[in-house]
Short mmCIF file of C-alpha atoms in Angstrom, two decimals:
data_model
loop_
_atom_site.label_atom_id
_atom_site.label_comp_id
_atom_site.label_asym_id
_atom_site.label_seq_id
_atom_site.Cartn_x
_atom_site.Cartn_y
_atom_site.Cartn_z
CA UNK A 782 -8.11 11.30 -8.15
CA UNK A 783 -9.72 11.79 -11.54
CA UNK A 784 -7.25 10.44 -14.11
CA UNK A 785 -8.98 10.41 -17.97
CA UNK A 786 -6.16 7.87 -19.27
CA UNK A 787 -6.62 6.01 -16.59
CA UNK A 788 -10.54 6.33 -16.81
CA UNK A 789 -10.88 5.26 -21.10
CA UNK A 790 -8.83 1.65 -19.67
CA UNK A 791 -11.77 0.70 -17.30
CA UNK A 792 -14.19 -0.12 -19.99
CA UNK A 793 -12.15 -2.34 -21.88
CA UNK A 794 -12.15 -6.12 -21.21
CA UNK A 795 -9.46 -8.80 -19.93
CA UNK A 796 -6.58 -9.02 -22.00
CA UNK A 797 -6.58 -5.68 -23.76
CA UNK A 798 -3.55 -3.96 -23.63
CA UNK A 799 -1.80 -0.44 -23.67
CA UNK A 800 1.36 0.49 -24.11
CA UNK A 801 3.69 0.58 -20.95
CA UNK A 802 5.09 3.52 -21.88
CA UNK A 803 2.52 5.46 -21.96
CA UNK A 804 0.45 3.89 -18.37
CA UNK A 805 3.56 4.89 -16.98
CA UNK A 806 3.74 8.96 -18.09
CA UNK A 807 0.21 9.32 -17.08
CA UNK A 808 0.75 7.96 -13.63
CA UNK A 809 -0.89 10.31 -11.13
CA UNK A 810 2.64 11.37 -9.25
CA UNK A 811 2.25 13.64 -6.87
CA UNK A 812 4.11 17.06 -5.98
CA UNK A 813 7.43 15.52 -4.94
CA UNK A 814 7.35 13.32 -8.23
CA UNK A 815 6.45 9.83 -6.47
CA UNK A 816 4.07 7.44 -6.03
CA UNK A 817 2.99 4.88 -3.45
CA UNK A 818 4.29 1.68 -3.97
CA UNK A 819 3.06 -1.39 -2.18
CA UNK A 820 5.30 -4.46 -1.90
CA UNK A 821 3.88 -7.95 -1.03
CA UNK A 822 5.60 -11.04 -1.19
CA UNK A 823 4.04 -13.47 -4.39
CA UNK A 824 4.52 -16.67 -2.51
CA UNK A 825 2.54 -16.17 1.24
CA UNK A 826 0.75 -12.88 0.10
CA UNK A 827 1.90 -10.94 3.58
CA UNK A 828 2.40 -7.10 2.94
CA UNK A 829 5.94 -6.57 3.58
CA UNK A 830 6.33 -2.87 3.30
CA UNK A 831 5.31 0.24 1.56
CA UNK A 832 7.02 3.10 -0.06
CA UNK A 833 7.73 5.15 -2.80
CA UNK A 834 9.15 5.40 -6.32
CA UNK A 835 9.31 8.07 -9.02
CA UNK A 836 9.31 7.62 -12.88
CA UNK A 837 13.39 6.67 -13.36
CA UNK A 838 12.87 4.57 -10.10
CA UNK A 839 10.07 2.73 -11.72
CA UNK A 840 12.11 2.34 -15.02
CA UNK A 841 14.92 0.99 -12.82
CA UNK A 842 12.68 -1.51 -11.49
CA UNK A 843 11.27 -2.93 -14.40
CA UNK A 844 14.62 -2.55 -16.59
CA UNK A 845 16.94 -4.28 -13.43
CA UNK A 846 14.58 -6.26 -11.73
CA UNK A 847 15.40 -5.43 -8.47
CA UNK A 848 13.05 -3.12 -6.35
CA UNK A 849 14.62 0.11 -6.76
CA UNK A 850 12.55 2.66 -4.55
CA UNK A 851 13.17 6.78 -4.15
CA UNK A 852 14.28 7.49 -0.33
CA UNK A 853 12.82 10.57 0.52
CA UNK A 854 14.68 11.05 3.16
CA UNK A 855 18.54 10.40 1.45
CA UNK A 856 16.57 12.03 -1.75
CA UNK A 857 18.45 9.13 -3.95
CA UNK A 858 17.58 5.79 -5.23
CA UNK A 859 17.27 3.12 -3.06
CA UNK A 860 18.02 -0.40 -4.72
CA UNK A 861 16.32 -2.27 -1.75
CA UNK A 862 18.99 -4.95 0.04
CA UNK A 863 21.74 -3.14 -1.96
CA UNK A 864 23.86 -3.07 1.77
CA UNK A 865 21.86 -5.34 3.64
CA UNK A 866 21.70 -8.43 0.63
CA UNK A 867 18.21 -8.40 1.43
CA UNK A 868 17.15 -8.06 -2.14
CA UNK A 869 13.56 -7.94 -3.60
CA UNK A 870 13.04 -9.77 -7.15
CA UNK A 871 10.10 -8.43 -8.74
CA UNK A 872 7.71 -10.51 -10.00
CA UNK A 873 5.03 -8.94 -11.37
CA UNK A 874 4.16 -5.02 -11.28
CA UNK A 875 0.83 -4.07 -11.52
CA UNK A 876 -1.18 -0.18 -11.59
CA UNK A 877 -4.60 0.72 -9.80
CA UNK A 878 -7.50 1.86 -11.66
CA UNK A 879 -6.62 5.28 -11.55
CA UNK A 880 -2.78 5.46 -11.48
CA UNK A 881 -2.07 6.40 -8.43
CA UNK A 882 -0.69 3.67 -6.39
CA UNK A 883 1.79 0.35 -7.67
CA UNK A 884 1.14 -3.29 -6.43
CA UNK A 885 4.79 -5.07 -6.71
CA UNK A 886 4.79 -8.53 -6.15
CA UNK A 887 8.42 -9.75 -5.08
CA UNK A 888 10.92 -12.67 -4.62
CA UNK A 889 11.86 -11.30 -0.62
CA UNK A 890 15.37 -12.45 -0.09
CA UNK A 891 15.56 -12.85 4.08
CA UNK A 892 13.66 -9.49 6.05
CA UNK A 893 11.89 -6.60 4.69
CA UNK A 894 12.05 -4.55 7.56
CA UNK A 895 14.81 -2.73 8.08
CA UNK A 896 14.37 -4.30 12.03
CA UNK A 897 15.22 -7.55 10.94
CA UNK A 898 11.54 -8.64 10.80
CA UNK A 899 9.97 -10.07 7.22
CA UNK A 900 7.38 -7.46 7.61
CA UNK A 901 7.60 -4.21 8.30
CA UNK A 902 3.67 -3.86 9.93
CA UNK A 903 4.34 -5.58 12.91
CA UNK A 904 2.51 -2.88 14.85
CA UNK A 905 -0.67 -4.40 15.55
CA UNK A 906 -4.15 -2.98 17.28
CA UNK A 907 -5.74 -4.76 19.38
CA UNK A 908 -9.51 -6.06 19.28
CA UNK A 909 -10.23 -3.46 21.88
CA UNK A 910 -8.73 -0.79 20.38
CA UNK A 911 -7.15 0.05 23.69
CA UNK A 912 -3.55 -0.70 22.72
CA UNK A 913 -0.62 -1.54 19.55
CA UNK A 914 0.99 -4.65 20.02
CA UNK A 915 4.52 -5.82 18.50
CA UNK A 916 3.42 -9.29 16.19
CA UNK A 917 4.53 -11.09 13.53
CA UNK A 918 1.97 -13.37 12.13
CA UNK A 919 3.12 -16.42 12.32
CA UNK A 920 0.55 -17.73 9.31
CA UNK A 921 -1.64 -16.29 7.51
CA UNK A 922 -1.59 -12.26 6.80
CA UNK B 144 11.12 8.90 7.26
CA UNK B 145 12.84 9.26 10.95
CA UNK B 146 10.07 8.96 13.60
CA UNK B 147 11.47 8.86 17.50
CA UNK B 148 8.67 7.62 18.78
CA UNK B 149 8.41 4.75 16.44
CA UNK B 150 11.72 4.31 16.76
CA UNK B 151 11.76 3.35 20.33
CA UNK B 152 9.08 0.57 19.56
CA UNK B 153 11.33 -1.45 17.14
CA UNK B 154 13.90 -2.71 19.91
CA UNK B 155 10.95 -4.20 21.80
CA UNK B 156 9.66 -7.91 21.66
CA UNK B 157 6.55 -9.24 20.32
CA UNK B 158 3.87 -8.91 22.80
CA UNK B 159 4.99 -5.37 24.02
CA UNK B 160 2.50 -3.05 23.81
CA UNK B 161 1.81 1.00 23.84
CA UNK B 162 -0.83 2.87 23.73
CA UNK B 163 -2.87 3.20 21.34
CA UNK B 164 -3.49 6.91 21.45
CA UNK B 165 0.09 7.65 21.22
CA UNK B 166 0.55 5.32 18.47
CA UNK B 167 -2.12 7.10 16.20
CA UNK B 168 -1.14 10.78 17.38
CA UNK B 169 2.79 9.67 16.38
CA UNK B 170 2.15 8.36 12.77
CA UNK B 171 3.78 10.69 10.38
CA UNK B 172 1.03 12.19 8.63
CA UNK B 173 1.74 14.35 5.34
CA UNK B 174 1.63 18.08 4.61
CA UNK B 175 -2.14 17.97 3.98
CA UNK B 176 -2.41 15.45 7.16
CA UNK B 177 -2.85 12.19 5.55
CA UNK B 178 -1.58 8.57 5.67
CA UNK B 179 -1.72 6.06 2.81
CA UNK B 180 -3.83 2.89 3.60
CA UNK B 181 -3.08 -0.47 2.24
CA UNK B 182 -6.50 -2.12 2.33
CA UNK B 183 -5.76 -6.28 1.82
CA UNK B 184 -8.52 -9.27 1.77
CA UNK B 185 -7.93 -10.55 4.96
CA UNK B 186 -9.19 -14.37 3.50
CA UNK B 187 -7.19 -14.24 -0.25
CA UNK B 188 -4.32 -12.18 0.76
CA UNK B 189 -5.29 -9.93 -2.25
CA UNK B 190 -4.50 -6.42 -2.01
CA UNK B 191 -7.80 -4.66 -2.85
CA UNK B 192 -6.94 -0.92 -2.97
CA UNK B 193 -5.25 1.81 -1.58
CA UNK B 194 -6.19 4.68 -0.47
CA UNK B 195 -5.77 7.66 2.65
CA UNK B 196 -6.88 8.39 6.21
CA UNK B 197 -6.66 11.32 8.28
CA UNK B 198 -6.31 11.10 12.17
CA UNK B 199 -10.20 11.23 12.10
CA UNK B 200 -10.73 8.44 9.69
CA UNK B 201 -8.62 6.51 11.55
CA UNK B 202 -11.02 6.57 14.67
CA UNK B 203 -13.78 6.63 13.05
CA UNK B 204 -12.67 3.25 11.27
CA UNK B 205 -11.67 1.62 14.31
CA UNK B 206 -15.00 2.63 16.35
CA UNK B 207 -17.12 1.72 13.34
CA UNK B 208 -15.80 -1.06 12.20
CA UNK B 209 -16.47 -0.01 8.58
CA UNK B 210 -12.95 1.70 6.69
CA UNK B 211 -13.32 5.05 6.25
CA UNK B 212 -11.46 6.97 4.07
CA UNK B 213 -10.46 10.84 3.12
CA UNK B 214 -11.85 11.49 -0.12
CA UNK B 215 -8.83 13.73 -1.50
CA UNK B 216 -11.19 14.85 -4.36
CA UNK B 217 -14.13 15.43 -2.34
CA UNK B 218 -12.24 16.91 0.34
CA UNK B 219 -14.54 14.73 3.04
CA UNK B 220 -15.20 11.43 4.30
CA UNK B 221 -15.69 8.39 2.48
CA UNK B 222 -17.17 5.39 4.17
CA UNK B 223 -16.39 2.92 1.58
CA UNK B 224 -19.47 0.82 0.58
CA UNK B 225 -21.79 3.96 1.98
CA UNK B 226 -23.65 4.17 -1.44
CA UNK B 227 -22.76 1.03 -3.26
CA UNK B 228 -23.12 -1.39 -0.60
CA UNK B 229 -19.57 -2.45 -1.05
CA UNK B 230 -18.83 -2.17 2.62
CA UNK B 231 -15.23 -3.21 4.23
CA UNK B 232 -15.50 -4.82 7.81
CA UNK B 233 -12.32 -3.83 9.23
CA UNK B 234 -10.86 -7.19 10.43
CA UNK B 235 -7.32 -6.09 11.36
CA UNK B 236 -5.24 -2.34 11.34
CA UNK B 237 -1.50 -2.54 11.65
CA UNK B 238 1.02 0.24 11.92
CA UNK B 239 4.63 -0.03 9.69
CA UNK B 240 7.71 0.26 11.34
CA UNK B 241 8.40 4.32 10.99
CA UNK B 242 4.21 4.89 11.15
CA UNK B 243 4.31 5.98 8.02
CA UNK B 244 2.07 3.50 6.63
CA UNK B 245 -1.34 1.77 7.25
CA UNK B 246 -2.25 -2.41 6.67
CA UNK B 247 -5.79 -2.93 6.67
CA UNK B 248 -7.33 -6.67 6.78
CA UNK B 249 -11.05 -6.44 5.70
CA UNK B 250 -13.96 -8.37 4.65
CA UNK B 251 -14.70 -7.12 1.24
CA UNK B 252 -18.36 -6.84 0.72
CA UNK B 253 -18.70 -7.22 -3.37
CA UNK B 254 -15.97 -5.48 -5.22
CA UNK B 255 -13.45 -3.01 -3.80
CA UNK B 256 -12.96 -1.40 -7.19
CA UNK B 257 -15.43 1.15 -8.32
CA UNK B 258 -15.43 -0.31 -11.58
CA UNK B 259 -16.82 -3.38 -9.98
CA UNK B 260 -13.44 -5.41 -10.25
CA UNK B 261 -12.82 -7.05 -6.87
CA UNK B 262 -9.54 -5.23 -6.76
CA UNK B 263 -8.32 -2.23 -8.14
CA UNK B 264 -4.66 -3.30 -8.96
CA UNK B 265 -6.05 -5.17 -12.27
CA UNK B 266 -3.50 -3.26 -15.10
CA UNK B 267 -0.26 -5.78 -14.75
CA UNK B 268 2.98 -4.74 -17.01
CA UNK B 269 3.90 -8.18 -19.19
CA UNK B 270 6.81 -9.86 -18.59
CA UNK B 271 8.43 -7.92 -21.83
CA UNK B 272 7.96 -4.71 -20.16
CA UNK B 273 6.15 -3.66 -23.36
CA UNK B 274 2.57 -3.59 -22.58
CA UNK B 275 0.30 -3.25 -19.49
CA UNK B 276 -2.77 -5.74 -20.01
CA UNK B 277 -5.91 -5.66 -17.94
CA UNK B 278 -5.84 -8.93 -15.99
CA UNK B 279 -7.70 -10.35 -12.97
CA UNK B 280 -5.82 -13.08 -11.32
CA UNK B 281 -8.33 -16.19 -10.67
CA UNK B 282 -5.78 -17.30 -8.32
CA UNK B 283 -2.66 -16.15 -6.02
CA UNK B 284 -2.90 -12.73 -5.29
#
């Protein structure tokens, strides 16, 4: 979606900066407040899950370190592994060209999925497109 | 988000399967019947974008072969690459444990970002959590 903040950034080169602050307010939220949030693991690269955070959830985030996400469903703040112990330590957060998604690269601490599985896209298509079948990638992605 | 159907997958082993159909018609589209797409280098591990499909794009990616999006500002379909040449072979679609969520493996053709970055997650917040700098990592993800 057409974001001008987000647009003046994509001429400048590597290494200039802007002020965090600020990339954060003009994040493209959307109706509900939130934002897609994609978590991967920084070691093996494997997606483990995706969901959603709003501005104080990102603030938490950064200011804690610990993956704090907005369930939409218990409308509260969900500090990820907060019951389970499976805690995510952020690594490095990082915006899309126009605002409206997060990359979070994390520290997993045992499974992702709430299933007990490090990943929570285990739901795979096959090469026929005929059927989904339950995999965990053993290496690779 | 709750999801029966999904929910009756997760107690399965790896190797079960369903059908396909079923799968897609079960995913838990939004209010304006979308589904955010995690689009991922299926060689690097680097998450390239992220974007949304409707139940349509969703076919027409997996018949084609070539990711096809909903254009949210165009209100239409987006092949992506159809005018740049920046194609994305669809290598790999996966499903996330509640089907609320879509993993794409692709091979990128060019750059993924329209600002001709290869990815589009290239605006990382500094370890101070003062500044966002643009930044292409040469290696890792």
């Amino acid at each position: 979606m057409l974001n001008r903040f987000y647009q003046t950034l994509e001429a400048q080169n590597d290494g200039a900066t802007q002020s965090l602050g600020e990339c954060i307010a003009r994040l493209n939220f959307n109706a509900e407040g939130l934002i897609p949030v994609i978590t991967q693991c920084h070691m093996s690269g494997q997606v483990l899950m995706q969901a959603w955070m709003n501005q104080a959830a990102i603030e938490k985030t950064l200011v804690s370190g610990h993956m704090t996400y907005w369930s939409r469903s218990r409308r509260d703040f969900w500090i990820k592994g907060e019951t389970s112990g499976h805690v995510q330590q952020l690594v490095s957060m990082r915006f899309d060209c126009d605002g409206d998604a997060i990359l979070c690269l994390v520290e997993q601490t045992g499974a992702a999925c709430h299933t007990g599985r490090r990943t929570c896209f285990y739901l795979w298509v096959d090469s026929n497109n005929q059927q989904v079948v339950l995999q965990q990638g053993e290496n690779g992605y």
